[in-house]
Short mmCIF file of C-alpha atoms in Angstrom, two decimals:
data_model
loop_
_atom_site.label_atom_id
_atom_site.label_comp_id
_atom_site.label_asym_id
_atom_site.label_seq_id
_atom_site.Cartn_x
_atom_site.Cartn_y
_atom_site.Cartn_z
CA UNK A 1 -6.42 11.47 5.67
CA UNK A 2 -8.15 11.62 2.36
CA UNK A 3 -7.99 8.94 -0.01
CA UNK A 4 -9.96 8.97 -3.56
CA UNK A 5 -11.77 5.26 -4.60
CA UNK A 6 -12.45 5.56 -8.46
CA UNK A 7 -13.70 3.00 -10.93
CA UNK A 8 -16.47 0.01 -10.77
CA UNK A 9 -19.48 0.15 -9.24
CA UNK A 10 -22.22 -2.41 -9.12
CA UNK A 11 -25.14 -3.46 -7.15
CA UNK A 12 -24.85 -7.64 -5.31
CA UNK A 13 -28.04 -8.96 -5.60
CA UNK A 14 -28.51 -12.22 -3.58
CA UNK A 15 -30.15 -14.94 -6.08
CA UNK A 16 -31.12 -17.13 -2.79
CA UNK A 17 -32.83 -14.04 -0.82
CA UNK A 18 -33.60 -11.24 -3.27
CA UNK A 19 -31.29 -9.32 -1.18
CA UNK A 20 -29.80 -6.06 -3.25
CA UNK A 21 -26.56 -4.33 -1.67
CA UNK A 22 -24.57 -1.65 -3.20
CA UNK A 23 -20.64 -2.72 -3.88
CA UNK A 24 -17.79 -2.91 -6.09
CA UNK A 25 -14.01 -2.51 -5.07
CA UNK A 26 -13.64 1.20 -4.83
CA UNK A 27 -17.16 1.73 -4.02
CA UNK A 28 -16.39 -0.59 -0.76
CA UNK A 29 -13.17 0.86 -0.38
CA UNK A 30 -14.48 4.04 -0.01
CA UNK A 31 -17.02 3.57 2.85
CA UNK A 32 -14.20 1.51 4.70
CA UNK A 33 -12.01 4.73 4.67
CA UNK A 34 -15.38 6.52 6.34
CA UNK A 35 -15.45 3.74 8.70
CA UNK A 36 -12.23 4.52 10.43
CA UNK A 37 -12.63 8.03 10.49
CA UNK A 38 -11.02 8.96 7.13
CA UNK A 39 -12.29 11.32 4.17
CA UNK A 40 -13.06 9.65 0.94
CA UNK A 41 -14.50 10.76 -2.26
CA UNK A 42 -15.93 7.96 -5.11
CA UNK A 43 -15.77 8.52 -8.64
CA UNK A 44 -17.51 5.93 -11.46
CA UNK A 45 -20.52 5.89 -13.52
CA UNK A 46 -23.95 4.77 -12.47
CA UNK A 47 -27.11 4.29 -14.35
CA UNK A 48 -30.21 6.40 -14.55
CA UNK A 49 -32.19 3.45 -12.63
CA UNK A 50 -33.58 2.22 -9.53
CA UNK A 51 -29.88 1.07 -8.34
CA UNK A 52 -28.00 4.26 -9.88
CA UNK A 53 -30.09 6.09 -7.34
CA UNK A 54 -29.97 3.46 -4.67
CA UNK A 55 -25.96 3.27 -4.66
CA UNK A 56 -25.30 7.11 -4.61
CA UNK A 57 -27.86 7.64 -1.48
CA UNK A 58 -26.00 4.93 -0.01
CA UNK A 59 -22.79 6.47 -0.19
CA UNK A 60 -24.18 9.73 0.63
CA UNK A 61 -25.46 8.56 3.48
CA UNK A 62 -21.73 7.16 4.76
CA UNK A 63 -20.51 10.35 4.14
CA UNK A 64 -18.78 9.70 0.79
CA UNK A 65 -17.79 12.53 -1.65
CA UNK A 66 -19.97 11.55 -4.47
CA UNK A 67 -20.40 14.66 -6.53
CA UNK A 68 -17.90 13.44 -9.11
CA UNK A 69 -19.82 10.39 -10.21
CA UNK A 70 -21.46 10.25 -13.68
CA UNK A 71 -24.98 9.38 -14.07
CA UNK A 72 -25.42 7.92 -17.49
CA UNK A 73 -28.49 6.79 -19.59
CA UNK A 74 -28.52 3.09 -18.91
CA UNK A 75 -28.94 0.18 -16.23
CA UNK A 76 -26.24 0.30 -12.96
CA UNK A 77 -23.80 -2.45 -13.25
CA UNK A 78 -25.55 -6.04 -11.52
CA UNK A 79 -23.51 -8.79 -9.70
CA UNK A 80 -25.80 -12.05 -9.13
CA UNK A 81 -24.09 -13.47 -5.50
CA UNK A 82 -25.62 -16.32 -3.93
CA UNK A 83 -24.42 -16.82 -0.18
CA UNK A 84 -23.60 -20.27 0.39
CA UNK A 85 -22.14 -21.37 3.88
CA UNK A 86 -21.05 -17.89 4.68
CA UNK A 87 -19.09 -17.47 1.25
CA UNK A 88 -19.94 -15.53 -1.32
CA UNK A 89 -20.20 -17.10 -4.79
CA UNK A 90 -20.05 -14.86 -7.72
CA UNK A 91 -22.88 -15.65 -10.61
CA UNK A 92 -23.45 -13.73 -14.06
CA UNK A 93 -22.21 -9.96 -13.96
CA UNK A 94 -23.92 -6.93 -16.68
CA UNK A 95 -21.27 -3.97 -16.46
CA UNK A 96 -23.90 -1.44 -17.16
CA UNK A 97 -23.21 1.88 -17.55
CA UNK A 98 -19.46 1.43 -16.37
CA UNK A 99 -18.76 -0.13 -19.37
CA UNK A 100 -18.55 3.57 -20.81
CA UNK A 101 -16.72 4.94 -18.12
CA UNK A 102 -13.47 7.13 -18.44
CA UNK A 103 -11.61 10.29 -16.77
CA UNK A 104 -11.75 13.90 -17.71
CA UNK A 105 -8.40 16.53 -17.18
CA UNK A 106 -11.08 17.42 -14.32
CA UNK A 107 -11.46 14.19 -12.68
CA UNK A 108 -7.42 13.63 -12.69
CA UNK A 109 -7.14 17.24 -11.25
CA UNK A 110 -9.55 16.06 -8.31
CA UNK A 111 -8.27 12.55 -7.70
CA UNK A 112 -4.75 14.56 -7.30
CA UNK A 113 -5.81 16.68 -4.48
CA UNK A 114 -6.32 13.67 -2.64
CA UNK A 115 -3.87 12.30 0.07
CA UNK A 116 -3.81 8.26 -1.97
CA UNK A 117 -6.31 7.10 -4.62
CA UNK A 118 -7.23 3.46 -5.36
CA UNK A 119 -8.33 1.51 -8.36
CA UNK A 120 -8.82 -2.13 -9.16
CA UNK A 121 -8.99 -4.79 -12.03
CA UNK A 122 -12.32 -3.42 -13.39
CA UNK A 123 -12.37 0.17 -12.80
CA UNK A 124 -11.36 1.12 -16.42
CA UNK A 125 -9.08 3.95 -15.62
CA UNK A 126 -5.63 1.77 -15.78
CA UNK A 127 -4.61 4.01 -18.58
CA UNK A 128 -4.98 6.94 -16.67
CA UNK A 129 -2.88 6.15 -13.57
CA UNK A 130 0.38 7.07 -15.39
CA UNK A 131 -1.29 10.99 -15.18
CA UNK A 132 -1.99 10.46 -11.21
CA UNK A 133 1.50 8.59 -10.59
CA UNK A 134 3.38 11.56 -11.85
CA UNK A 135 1.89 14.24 -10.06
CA UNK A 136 3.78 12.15 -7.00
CA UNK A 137 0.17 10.92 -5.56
CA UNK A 138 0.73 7.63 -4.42
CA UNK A 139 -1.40 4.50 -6.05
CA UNK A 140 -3.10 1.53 -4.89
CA UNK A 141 -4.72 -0.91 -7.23
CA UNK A 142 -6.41 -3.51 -6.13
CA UNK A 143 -5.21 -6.94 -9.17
CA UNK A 144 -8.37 -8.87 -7.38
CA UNK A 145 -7.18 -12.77 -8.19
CA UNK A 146 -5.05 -11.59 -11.75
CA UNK A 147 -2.31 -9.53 -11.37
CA UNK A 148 -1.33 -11.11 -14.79
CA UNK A 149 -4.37 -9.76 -16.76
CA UNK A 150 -3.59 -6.75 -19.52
CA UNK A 151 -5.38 -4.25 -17.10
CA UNK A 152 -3.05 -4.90 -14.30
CA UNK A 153 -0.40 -4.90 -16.24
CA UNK A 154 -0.93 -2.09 -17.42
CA UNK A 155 -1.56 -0.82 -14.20
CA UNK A 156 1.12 -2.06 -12.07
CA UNK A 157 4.17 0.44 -13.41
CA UNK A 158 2.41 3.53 -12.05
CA UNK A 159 1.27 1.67 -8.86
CA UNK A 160 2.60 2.49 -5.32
CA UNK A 161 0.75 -0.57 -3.66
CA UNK A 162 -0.41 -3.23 -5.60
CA UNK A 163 -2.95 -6.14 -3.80
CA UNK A 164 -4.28 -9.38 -4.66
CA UNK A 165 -6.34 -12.22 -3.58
CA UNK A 166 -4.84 -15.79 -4.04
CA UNK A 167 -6.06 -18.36 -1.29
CA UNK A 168 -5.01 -21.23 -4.13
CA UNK A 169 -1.06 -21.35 -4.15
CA UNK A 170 1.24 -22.73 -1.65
CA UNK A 171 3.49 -20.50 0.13
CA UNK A 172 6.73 -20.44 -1.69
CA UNK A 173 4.73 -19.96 -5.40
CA UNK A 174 2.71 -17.55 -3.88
CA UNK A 175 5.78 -15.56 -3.05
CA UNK A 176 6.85 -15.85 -6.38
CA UNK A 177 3.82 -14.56 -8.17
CA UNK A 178 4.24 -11.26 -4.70
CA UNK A 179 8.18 -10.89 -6.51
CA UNK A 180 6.79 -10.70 -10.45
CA UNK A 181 4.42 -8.04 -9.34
CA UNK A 182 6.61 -6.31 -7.47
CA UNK A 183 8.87 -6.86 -10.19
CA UNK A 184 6.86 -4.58 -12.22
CA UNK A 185 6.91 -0.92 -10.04
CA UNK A 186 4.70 -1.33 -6.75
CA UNK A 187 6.80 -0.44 -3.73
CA UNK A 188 4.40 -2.87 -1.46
CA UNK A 189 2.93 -5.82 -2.91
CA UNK A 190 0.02 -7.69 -0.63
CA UNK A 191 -1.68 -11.15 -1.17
CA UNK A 192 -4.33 -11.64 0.27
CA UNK A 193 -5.46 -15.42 1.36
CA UNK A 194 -8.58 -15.80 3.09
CA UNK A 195 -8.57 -17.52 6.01
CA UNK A 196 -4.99 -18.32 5.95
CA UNK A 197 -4.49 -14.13 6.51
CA UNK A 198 -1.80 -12.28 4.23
CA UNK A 199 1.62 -12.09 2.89
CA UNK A 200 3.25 -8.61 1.90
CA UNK A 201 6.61 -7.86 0.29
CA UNK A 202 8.28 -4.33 0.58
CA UNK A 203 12.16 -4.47 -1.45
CA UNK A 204 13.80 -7.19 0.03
CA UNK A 205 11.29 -8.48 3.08
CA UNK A 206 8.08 -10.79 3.17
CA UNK A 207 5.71 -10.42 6.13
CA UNK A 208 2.90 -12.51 7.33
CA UNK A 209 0.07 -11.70 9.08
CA UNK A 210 -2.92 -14.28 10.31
CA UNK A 211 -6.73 -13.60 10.95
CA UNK A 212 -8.63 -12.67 13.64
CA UNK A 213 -11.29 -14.60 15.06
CA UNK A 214 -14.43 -13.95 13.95
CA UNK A 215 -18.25 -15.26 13.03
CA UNK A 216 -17.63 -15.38 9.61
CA UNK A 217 -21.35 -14.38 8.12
CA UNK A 218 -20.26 -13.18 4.66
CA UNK A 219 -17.24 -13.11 2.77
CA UNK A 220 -18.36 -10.12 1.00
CA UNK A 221 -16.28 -6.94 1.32
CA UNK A 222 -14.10 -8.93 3.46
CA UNK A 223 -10.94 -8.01 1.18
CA UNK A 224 -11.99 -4.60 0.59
CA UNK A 225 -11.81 -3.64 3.91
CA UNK A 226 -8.69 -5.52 4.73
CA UNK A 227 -7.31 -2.93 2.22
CA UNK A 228 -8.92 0.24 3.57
CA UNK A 229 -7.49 -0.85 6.97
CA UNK A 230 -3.64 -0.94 5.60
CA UNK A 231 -4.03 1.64 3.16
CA UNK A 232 -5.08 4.13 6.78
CA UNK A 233 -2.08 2.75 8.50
CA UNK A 234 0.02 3.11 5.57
CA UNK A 235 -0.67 6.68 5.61
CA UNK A 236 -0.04 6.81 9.16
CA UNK A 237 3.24 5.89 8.09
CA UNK A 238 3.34 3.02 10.52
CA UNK A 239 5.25 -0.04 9.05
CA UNK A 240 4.00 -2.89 7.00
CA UNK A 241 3.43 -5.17 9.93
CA UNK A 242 0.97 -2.77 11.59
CA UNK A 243 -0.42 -2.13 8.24
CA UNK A 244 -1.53 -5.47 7.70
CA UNK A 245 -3.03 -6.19 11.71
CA UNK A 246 -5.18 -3.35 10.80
CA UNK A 247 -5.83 -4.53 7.46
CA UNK A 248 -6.99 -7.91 9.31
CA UNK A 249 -8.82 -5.88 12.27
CA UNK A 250 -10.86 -3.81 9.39
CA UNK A 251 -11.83 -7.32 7.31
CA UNK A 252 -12.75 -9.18 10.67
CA UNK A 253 -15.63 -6.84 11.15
CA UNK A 254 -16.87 -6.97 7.82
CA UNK A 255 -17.01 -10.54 8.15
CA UNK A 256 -19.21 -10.23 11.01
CA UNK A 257 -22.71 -9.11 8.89
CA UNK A 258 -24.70 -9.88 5.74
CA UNK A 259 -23.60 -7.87 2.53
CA UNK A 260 -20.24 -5.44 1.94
CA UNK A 261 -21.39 -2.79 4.31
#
């Protein structure tokens, strides 16, 4: 199984330990996939600094097909985290580089030889998925917590699977926000919702899946790799029930260490 992560990168530097960790959706995605045995390539834009170099060594050393990603005169894309109680609080966030990042007819080509490619909310290629969607390559983008914002919707009409986060609502609203995305294209729509686990809607059926236990360390990643895990079983072609147990397997382990990976 190959599946293509494309779009932000960034580098999660802890404010309260001066800890620096590569990251970012698809980046995360992407060494998730490796994880469980899959093939995955990345494909974004990194600076010519320090963390440009630190993030594609990183992913090199996973195993991750990097040789796609742009190196571009500028600073990596920074995420201040501090990690308070286990849970990772976002802080002020410099897109870097990324900020200039867009697909070639090459890239495309490339993302289409791939068995599924993933996106997400800040990836800057939303505009591009139409071009991957109709070359029957299957889509997952990744809304993070706002499905509603003008890149997902954007995004959503050429998406297979659409995800996003929403630990917030109660039950029946959240399963109305699941039915106006789904509303839109996706032929799965998942929500995750922290520790109260996941809901997913495929055409006319909701499904619920809990968490496992775990010592919960760091949030970070956590919902990353709860999509790598049902995105594999997805392309198993094992149903959406099984899809999300693994999706709650792969984010229990990633709970259990400092960082994304």
């Amino acid at each position: 199984m190959k599946i293509a992560c494309v779009g932000d990168n960034c580098v999660d530097y802890y404010d309260n330990t001066g800890e620096v960790f590569p990251g970012g959706n698809p980046v995360n995605v992407a060494v998730y996939v490796r994880r469980m045995g899959g093939q995955s390539a990345y494909l974004g834009a990194v600076g010519t600094d320090a963390y440009g170099g630190l993030i594609l060594q990183a992913l090199e050393e996973k195993g991750v097909d990097v040789h796609r990603v742009k190196r571009l005169p500028g600073a990596t894309a920074l995420s201040h985290v501090c990690l308070i109680d286990g849970e990772r609080v976002f802080g002020d966030y410099d897109e870097g580089v990324m900020a200039q990042f867009a697909l070639t007819p090459g890239d495309v080509e490339f993302l289409c030889s791939y068995d599924l490619v993933v996106s997400g909310l800040w990836g800057r290629v939303e505009k591009s998925l139409d071009q991957i969607a109709a070359r029957g390559v299957p889509v997952a983008f990744d809304c993070s917590e706002r499905p509603e914002d003008e890149a997902a919707q954007i995004a959503l009409p050429h998406t297979t699977l659409a995800f996003f986060s929403d630990d917030a609502s109660d039950l029946e609203r959240l399963k109305e926000r699941i039915l106006a995305v789904a509303a839109l294209g996706p032929r799965v729509v998942v929500a995750t919702r922290g520790e109260k686990g996941s809901v997913a809607f495929e055409g006319t059926a909701f499904h619920t899946q809990g968490v496992l236990p775990c010592v919960v360390k760091d949030t970070m990643g956590a919902g990353d790799s709860y999509i790598a895990g049902f995105l594999m079983e997805y392309l198993r072609g094992k149903d959406l029930p099984a899809c999300m147990a693994a999706g709650a397997a792969s984010s229990a382990v990633t709970l259990g260490y400092v960082g994304a990976w």
